[in-house]
Coordinates of C-alpha atoms and ligand atoms in Angstrom, one line a residue:
M239 CA 25.7 -17.8 11.4
P240 CA 25.9 -14.4 12.4
S241 CA 23.2 -11.8 11.7
P242 CA 23.0 -10.4 8.8
T243 CA 23.8 -5.9 8.9
R244 CA 23.4 -5.1 5.3
I245 CA 20.6 -3.0 3.7
L246 CA 18.9 -3.9 0.3
I247 CA 17.5 -1.3 -1.7
L248 CA 15.2 -2.4 -4.3
H249 CA 14.1 -0.1 -7.3
T250 CA 11.0 -0.6 -8.5
G251 CA 10.8 2.9 -10.8
G252 CA 8.9 6.0 -10.1
T253 CA 10.0 10.0 -10.6
I254 CA 13.1 9.2 -8.2
G255 CA 15.3 7.6 -10.9
M256 CA 13.3 9.2 -13.7
A257 CA 14.7 12.2 -16.0
A258 CA 12.3 14.8 -18.6
A259 CA 11.7 13.1 -21.7
A260 CA 10.0 14.9 -24.3
D261 CA 6.1 13.7 -23.2
G262 CA 7.0 14.2 -19.4
Y263 CA 8.8 12.3 -16.7
R264 CA 10.1 8.6 -17.9
P265 CA 12.0 5.9 -16.3
L266 CA 16.1 6.2 -17.0
A267 CA 18.4 3.3 -17.1
G268 CA 21.1 3.1 -14.8
F269 CA 19.7 4.2 -11.6
P270 CA 21.5 2.2 -8.8
E271 CA 25.0 3.4 -10.3
R272 CA 23.5 7.0 -10.1
L273 CA 22.2 6.3 -6.9
R274 CA 25.4 5.0 -5.1
Q275 CA 27.2 7.2 -6.7
R276 CA 25.1 10.3 -4.8
L277 CA 25.3 8.7 -1.5
E278 CA 28.7 8.1 -1.2
S279 CA 29.9 11.7 -2.3
S280 CA 27.7 13.0 -0.3
A281 CA 28.6 14.2 3.2
D282 CA 26.8 12.2 5.1
H283 CA 26.9 8.8 3.8
P284 CA 24.8 6.3 5.1
A285 CA 26.0 4.4 7.9
S286 CA 25.1 1.5 7.0
D287 CA 26.4 -1.4 3.9
Y288 CA 23.8 -1.7 1.5
D289 CA 22.9 -3.1 -2.3
I290 CA 21.1 -2.3 -5.0
V291 CA 18.9 -4.3 -6.8
E292 CA 16.5 -3.4 -9.4
L293 CA 12.9 -4.6 -11.4
P294 CA 12.8 -3.0 -14.8
P295 CA 11.7 0.1 -14.0
I296 CA 8.1 1.6 -14.2
D297 CA 6.1 4.6 -13.8
S298 CA 3.9 3.2 -10.6
A299 CA 0.8 4.7 -12.4
D300 CA 1.6 1.5 -14.7
L301 CA 1.2 -1.1 -11.4
R302 CA -0.9 -3.3 -11.5
P303 CA -1.9 -6.3 -8.8
A304 CA -0.2 -8.9 -10.7
H305 CA 3.4 -7.0 -10.4
W306 CA 3.2 -6.8 -6.2
P307 CA 4.3 -10.6 -5.8
A308 CA 7.5 -10.3 -8.3
I309 CA 8.0 -6.9 -5.6
A310 CA 7.9 -10.0 -2.7
K311 CA 9.5 -12.2 -4.4
A312 CA 12.3 -10.1 -4.6
L313 CA 12.7 -8.9 -1.1
L314 CA 12.4 -12.7 0.1
A315 CA 15.0 -13.7 -2.4
H316 CA 17.4 -11.6 -0.1
W317 CA 15.2 -12.3 2.7
D318 CA 18.2 -14.3 5.0
S319 CA 21.2 -12.2 3.8
H320 CA 20.2 -8.7 4.6
A321 CA 18.8 -6.8 7.8
G322 CA 16.2 -4.6 6.4
F323 CA 14.7 -3.5 3.0
V324 CA 14.3 0.1 0.9
V325 CA 11.5 -0.5 -1.6
L326 CA 12.0 2.1 -4.2
H327 CA 8.6 3.1 -5.9
G328 CA 6.6 5.9 -7.4
T329 CA 4.2 7.9 -5.0
D330 CA 1.4 7.3 -7.3
T331 CA 0.7 3.6 -6.1
M332 CA 3.0 3.6 -3.1
A333 CA 0.2 3.2 -0.6
W334 CA -1.0 0.3 -3.0
S335 CA 2.0 -1.4 -2.7
A336 CA 3.1 -0.9 1.2
S337 CA -0.5 -1.9 2.3
A338 CA 0.0 -5.1 -0.5
L339 CA 3.5 -6.0 1.2
S340 CA 2.4 -5.7 4.8
F341 CA -0.1 -8.5 3.9
M342 CA 2.4 -10.7 1.7
L343 CA 5.1 -10.4 4.4
R344 CA 2.6 -10.5 7.2
G345 CA 4.8 -11.4 10.6
C346 CA 7.6 -10.0 9.1
A347 CA 10.3 -9.3 11.8
K348 CA 12.5 -6.6 9.6
P349 CA 11.7 -3.6 8.4
V350 CA 10.7 -2.9 4.8
V351 CA 10.5 0.7 4.1
L352 CA 9.0 2.3 0.8
T353 CA 10.1 5.5 -0.5
G354 CA 10.6 7.3 -3.6
A355 CA 10.6 11.2 -4.6
Q356 CA 8.5 13.9 -5.8
I357 CA 11.5 15.3 -7.5
P358 CA 13.8 12.9 -9.5
L359 CA 17.2 12.5 -8.0
D360 CA 19.0 14.3 -10.2
A361 CA 16.9 17.3 -11.0
A362 CA 17.3 20.8 -8.5
G363 CA 15.7 20.5 -5.4
S364 CA 15.2 17.0 -5.5
D365 CA 13.9 15.1 -2.0
A366 CA 15.0 11.7 -3.2
L367 CA 18.5 11.9 -1.3
D368 CA 17.0 13.0 2.5
N369 CA 14.1 10.0 1.6
V370 CA 16.6 7.6 1.1
R371 CA 18.9 8.3 3.9
G372 CA 15.9 8.6 6.3
A373 CA 14.3 4.8 4.8
L374 CA 18.0 3.4 5.2
H375 CA 17.8 4.6 8.5
F376 CA 15.1 2.9 9.6
A377 CA 15.8 -0.1 7.3
A378 CA 18.6 -0.5 10.1
S379 CA 16.2 -0.2 13.0
P380 CA 15.8 -3.9 14.7
A381 CA 13.0 -2.7 16.3
L382 CA 10.6 -2.1 13.4
C383 CA 8.9 -5.2 12.0
E384 CA 6.5 -4.1 9.7
V385 CA 6.0 -2.5 6.2
S386 CA 6.1 1.4 6.5
I387 CA 6.7 4.5 4.0
Y388 CA 9.4 6.9 5.4
F389 CA 8.5 10.3 3.1
G390 CA 8.9 13.9 3.7
G391 CA 10.3 13.2 7.0
R392 CA 7.9 11.0 8.2
L393 CA 8.1 7.1 8.7
L394 CA 4.0 6.2 8.4
R395 CA 2.4 2.7 8.9
G396 CA 2.3 1.3 5.2
N397 CA -1.4 -0.2 5.0
R398 CA -2.3 3.3 7.2
S399 CA -1.0 4.9 4.6
R400 CA -2.3 7.9 1.7
K401 CA -0.9 9.8 -0.2
L402 CA -2.5 13.0 0.1
A403 CA -0.7 15.5 -2.0
A404 CA 0.3 15.8 -5.5
T405 CA 3.5 17.6 -5.7
R406 CA 4.1 18.9 -1.6
L407 CA 7.3 16.8 -0.5
E408 CA 5.3 15.8 2.5
A409 CA 3.4 13.6 0.4
F410 CA 1.7 10.8 2.2
A411 CA 0.0 11.0 5.8
S412 CA -1.7 8.2 7.5
P413 CA -4.8 9.7 8.8
N414 CA -6.1 7.3 12.0
Y415 CA -3.0 6.1 12.7
P416 CA 0.3 8.0 14.4
A417 CA 3.5 8.2 12.7
L418 CA 5.9 5.3 13.6
G419 CA 9.0 7.9 13.4
E420 CA 9.9 11.1 12.5
A421 CA 13.5 13.0 11.2
G422 CA 14.2 16.1 13.4
N423 CA 17.3 16.5 15.4
G424 CA 18.0 13.0 14.0
F425 CA 15.7 9.9 13.4
V426 CA 13.5 9.6 16.3
L427 CA 11.2 5.6 16.0
H428 CA 8.1 6.1 18.4
D429 CA 8.1 2.6 20.0
E430 CA 4.9 2.7 21.2
H431 CA 3.1 2.3 18.0
L432 CA 5.2 -0.4 16.2
L433 CA 3.8 -3.4 15.6
A434 CA 5.1 -6.1 17.8
A435 CA 7.2 -8.9 15.8
G436 CA 4.1 -11.9 15.0
E437 CA 3.9 -15.0 14.1
R438 CA 5.2 -15.1 9.9
R439 CA 2.6 -15.7 7.6
F440 CA 4.0 -15.1 4.3
C441 CA 1.7 -15.6 1.2
V442 CA 2.9 -14.6 -2.3
P443 CA -0.3 -15.8 -4.0
V444 CA -0.9 -14.8 -8.4
Y445 CA -3.5 -12.3 -7.9
D446 CA -5.9 -11.3 -10.5
D447 CA -6.0 -8.4 -12.1
Q448 CA -9.7 -8.1 -12.7
A449 CA -10.9 -9.5 -9.4
V450 CA -11.7 -6.7 -7.7
A451 CA -12.9 -3.3 -8.2
V452 CA -13.6 -0.5 -6.4
L453 CA -16.8 1.9 -6.9
T454 CA -17.1 5.4 -5.1
L455 CA -20.6 6.1 -4.8
H456 CA -21.9 9.6 -5.8
P457 CA -25.0 11.3 -5.8
G458 CA -27.1 9.9 -8.9
F459 CA -24.8 6.6 -9.1
P460 CA -25.7 4.7 -12.0
A461 CA -26.8 0.6 -10.4
A462 CA -25.7 0.2 -14.7
L463 CA -22.1 0.6 -13.4
V464 CA -22.4 -2.1 -10.7
D465 CA -24.1 -4.6 -13.3
A466 CA -21.5 -3.6 -16.2
L467 CA -19.1 -4.8 -13.1
V468 CA -21.0 -7.7 -12.4
A469 CA -21.3 -9.0 -16.0
N470 CA -16.9 -9.7 -15.6
P471 CA -16.5 -13.3 -14.6
R472 CA -13.7 -12.3 -13.5
L473 CA -14.6 -10.1 -11.0
R474 CA -15.0 -11.4 -7.5
G475 CA -14.5 -8.4 -5.2
I476 CA -16.2 -4.7 -5.1
V477 CA -14.5 -2.0 -3.0
L478 CA -17.7 0.1 -2.3
Q479 CA -16.3 3.5 -1.0
T480 CA -19.5 5.1 0.7
Y481 CA -20.3 8.2 2.4
G482 CA -19.6 8.9 5.8
V483 CA -19.8 5.8 8.1
G484 CA -20.6 3.6 5.2
N485 CA -23.5 5.4 4.3
A486 CA -25.2 4.4 0.7
P487 CA -28.5 5.8 -1.1
Q488 CA -30.9 3.4 0.5
G489 CA -33.8 5.0 -1.3
D490 CA -32.2 4.0 -4.8
R491 CA -33.8 0.3 -5.5
E492 CA -32.2 0.3 -8.4
L493 CA -28.8 0.6 -7.2
M494 CA -30.2 -1.1 -3.7
T495 CA -31.3 -4.3 -6.5
A496 CA -27.9 -4.7 -8.4
L497 CA -26.0 -5.0 -5.1
E498 CA -27.9 -7.4 -4.0
R499 CA -27.5 -9.1 -7.6
A500 CA -23.7 -8.9 -7.3
A501 CA -24.2 -10.5 -3.8
A502 CA -26.5 -13.1 -5.0
R503 CA -23.4 -14.2 -7.7
G504 CA -21.2 -14.4 -4.9
I505 CA -19.2 -11.0 -5.2
V506 CA -18.0 -9.8 -1.6
L507 CA -19.0 -6.6 -0.9
L508 CA -16.8 -4.3 1.2
N509 CA -17.3 -1.2 2.8
V510 CA -14.7 1.6 2.9
T511 CA -15.8 5.6 3.7
Q512 CA -14.6 7.8 1.3
C513 CA -13.5 10.3 4.6
L514 CA -10.0 10.9 5.9
Y515 CA -10.5 10.2 8.9
G516 CA -12.8 7.7 11.0
G517 CA -14.5 4.6 10.1
I518 CA -17.7 2.4 8.9
S519 CA -20.5 2.0 11.3
Q520 CA -23.2 0.7 9.0
E521 CA -25.8 0.5 11.7
T522 CA -25.5 4.5 12.6
Y523 CA -28.0 5.3 9.5
A524 CA -30.6 3.6 7.6
T525 CA -29.1 4.4 4.6
G526 CA -25.5 1.8 6.1
S527 CA -28.4 -0.8 8.2
A528 CA -29.4 -1.3 4.1
L529 CA -26.5 -2.2 3.1
A530 CA -25.4 -4.4 6.3
R531 CA -29.0 -6.2 5.0
L532 CA -27.4 -6.9 1.9
G533 CA -24.3 -8.6 3.6
V534 CA -21.7 -5.7 2.7
V535 CA -18.7 -6.7 5.1
A536 CA -18.0 -3.2 6.9
G537 CA -14.5 -2.2 6.6
G538 CA -14.0 -0.3 10.1
D539 CA -10.8 2.5 9.4
L540 CA -9.3 0.8 6.6
T541 CA -8.0 2.8 4.0
L542 CA -9.3 2.5 0.6
E543 CA -5.7 1.0 -0.4
A544 CA -5.7 -1.4 2.6
A545 CA -9.3 -2.7 2.0
F546 CA -8.4 -3.0 -2.0
A547 CA -4.8 -4.6 -1.3
K548 CA -6.4 -7.5 2.0
L549 CA -9.1 -8.2 -0.6
H550 CA -6.8 -8.9 -3.5
L551 CA -5.3 -11.0 -1.4
L552 CA -7.7 -12.9 0.2
L553 CA -9.5 -13.6 -3.1
A554 CA -6.4 -15.1 -4.4
S555 CA -5.9 -17.5 -1.7
T556 CA -9.6 -19.0 -1.4
D557 CA -13.0 -19.7 -3.0
D558 CA -14.2 -19.3 -0.2
A559 CA -16.7 -16.3 0.0
A560 CA -17.2 -17.3 4.1
A561 CA -13.3 -17.1 4.8
V562 CA -12.9 -14.0 2.6
R563 CA -15.0 -12.5 4.4
R564 CA -14.1 -13.7 8.4
G565 CA -10.7 -12.5 7.1
M566 CA -11.6 -8.6 6.3
G567 CA -12.8 -8.9 9.9
E568 CA -10.0 -9.4 11.3
T569 CA -6.6 -7.1 12.0
W570 CA -3.3 -8.7 10.4
C571 CA -1.0 -6.0 11.0
G572 CA -2.3 -2.8 12.4
E573 CA -4.6 -2.0 9.4
M574 CA -7.7 -1.6 11.1
S575 CA -8.2 0.0 14.7
Ligands
LIG762 N1 4.3 8.8 -11.9 C1 5.0 8.6 -10.7 C2 5.1 7.7 -10.2 O1 4.2 6.9 -9.3 C3 5.1 9.9 -9.2 C4 6.2 9.5 -8.5 O2 6.6 8.9 -8.3 O3 6.3 10.5 -7.3 O4 5.9 6.5 -10.6

């Protein structure tokens, strides 16, 4: 059978396909037709042939972990018939979904490129067509064997990306990893930063939306918040967003005891930094060592989004907390330095 050359565009929602309503932007029906028409009528229409399919379009602020398998399954339904994939997604949770897809499609030998827009396709000054054209270009690049985000002229590793700008067209960055490619005079792929094709280990689990929660420390953080979370019997993991290299208020006995109670109840505690650059080193300060003593797993330089998505996937795949902790310590698809 000849290798496929067509690209699949999967529309999941987001500003790219929205229109203004009385209460603000909302998804508008009929986006695939409008996109096709705009791509075909523009002077530099895409070089590759493509198909467009759609999930019920949502504002990605409404996305829950339970949506992730639907996206993965829609891609897998076309996996053998297409050479690459463009996922149109709202920008608000694009980095979360890109991270989740990277772990579900571990070892994918084909490009999966998420993109979207800050300004709807049909609005003046929209960044939609530029983003879709770039994503289509990179989705046709066989050297790209990973889940990425193309946005505002840059191709970034999906599980390293974060939405940093609420309205700027260059909305995303990957603070702890170089860009995989960019637009300039044509499109350039930085081969030296790409993930090598690995063993295919696809895993599309059933996620429990309530299995993982995020706690962001702040001065005076109430221990009662930890206890309130732990009271939820469905909670199995907490991503702790701590200060700097992984420090927490060790002197707050109430908080430390609450975390200890969470650990004793079998909840996996994962430490990531609130900083954009760098990662966790729990042994540097006594305030970090206190967490290490509680058995908190050091999350290296994982982004919050990647930490959350990976912990979710592990907890959805096994009941063995030791296996979850081990998995968090491994680098699966370039998510950690
Ligand atoms: N609220 C929108 C969404 O995430 C924002 C966007 O797409 O830019 O769906």
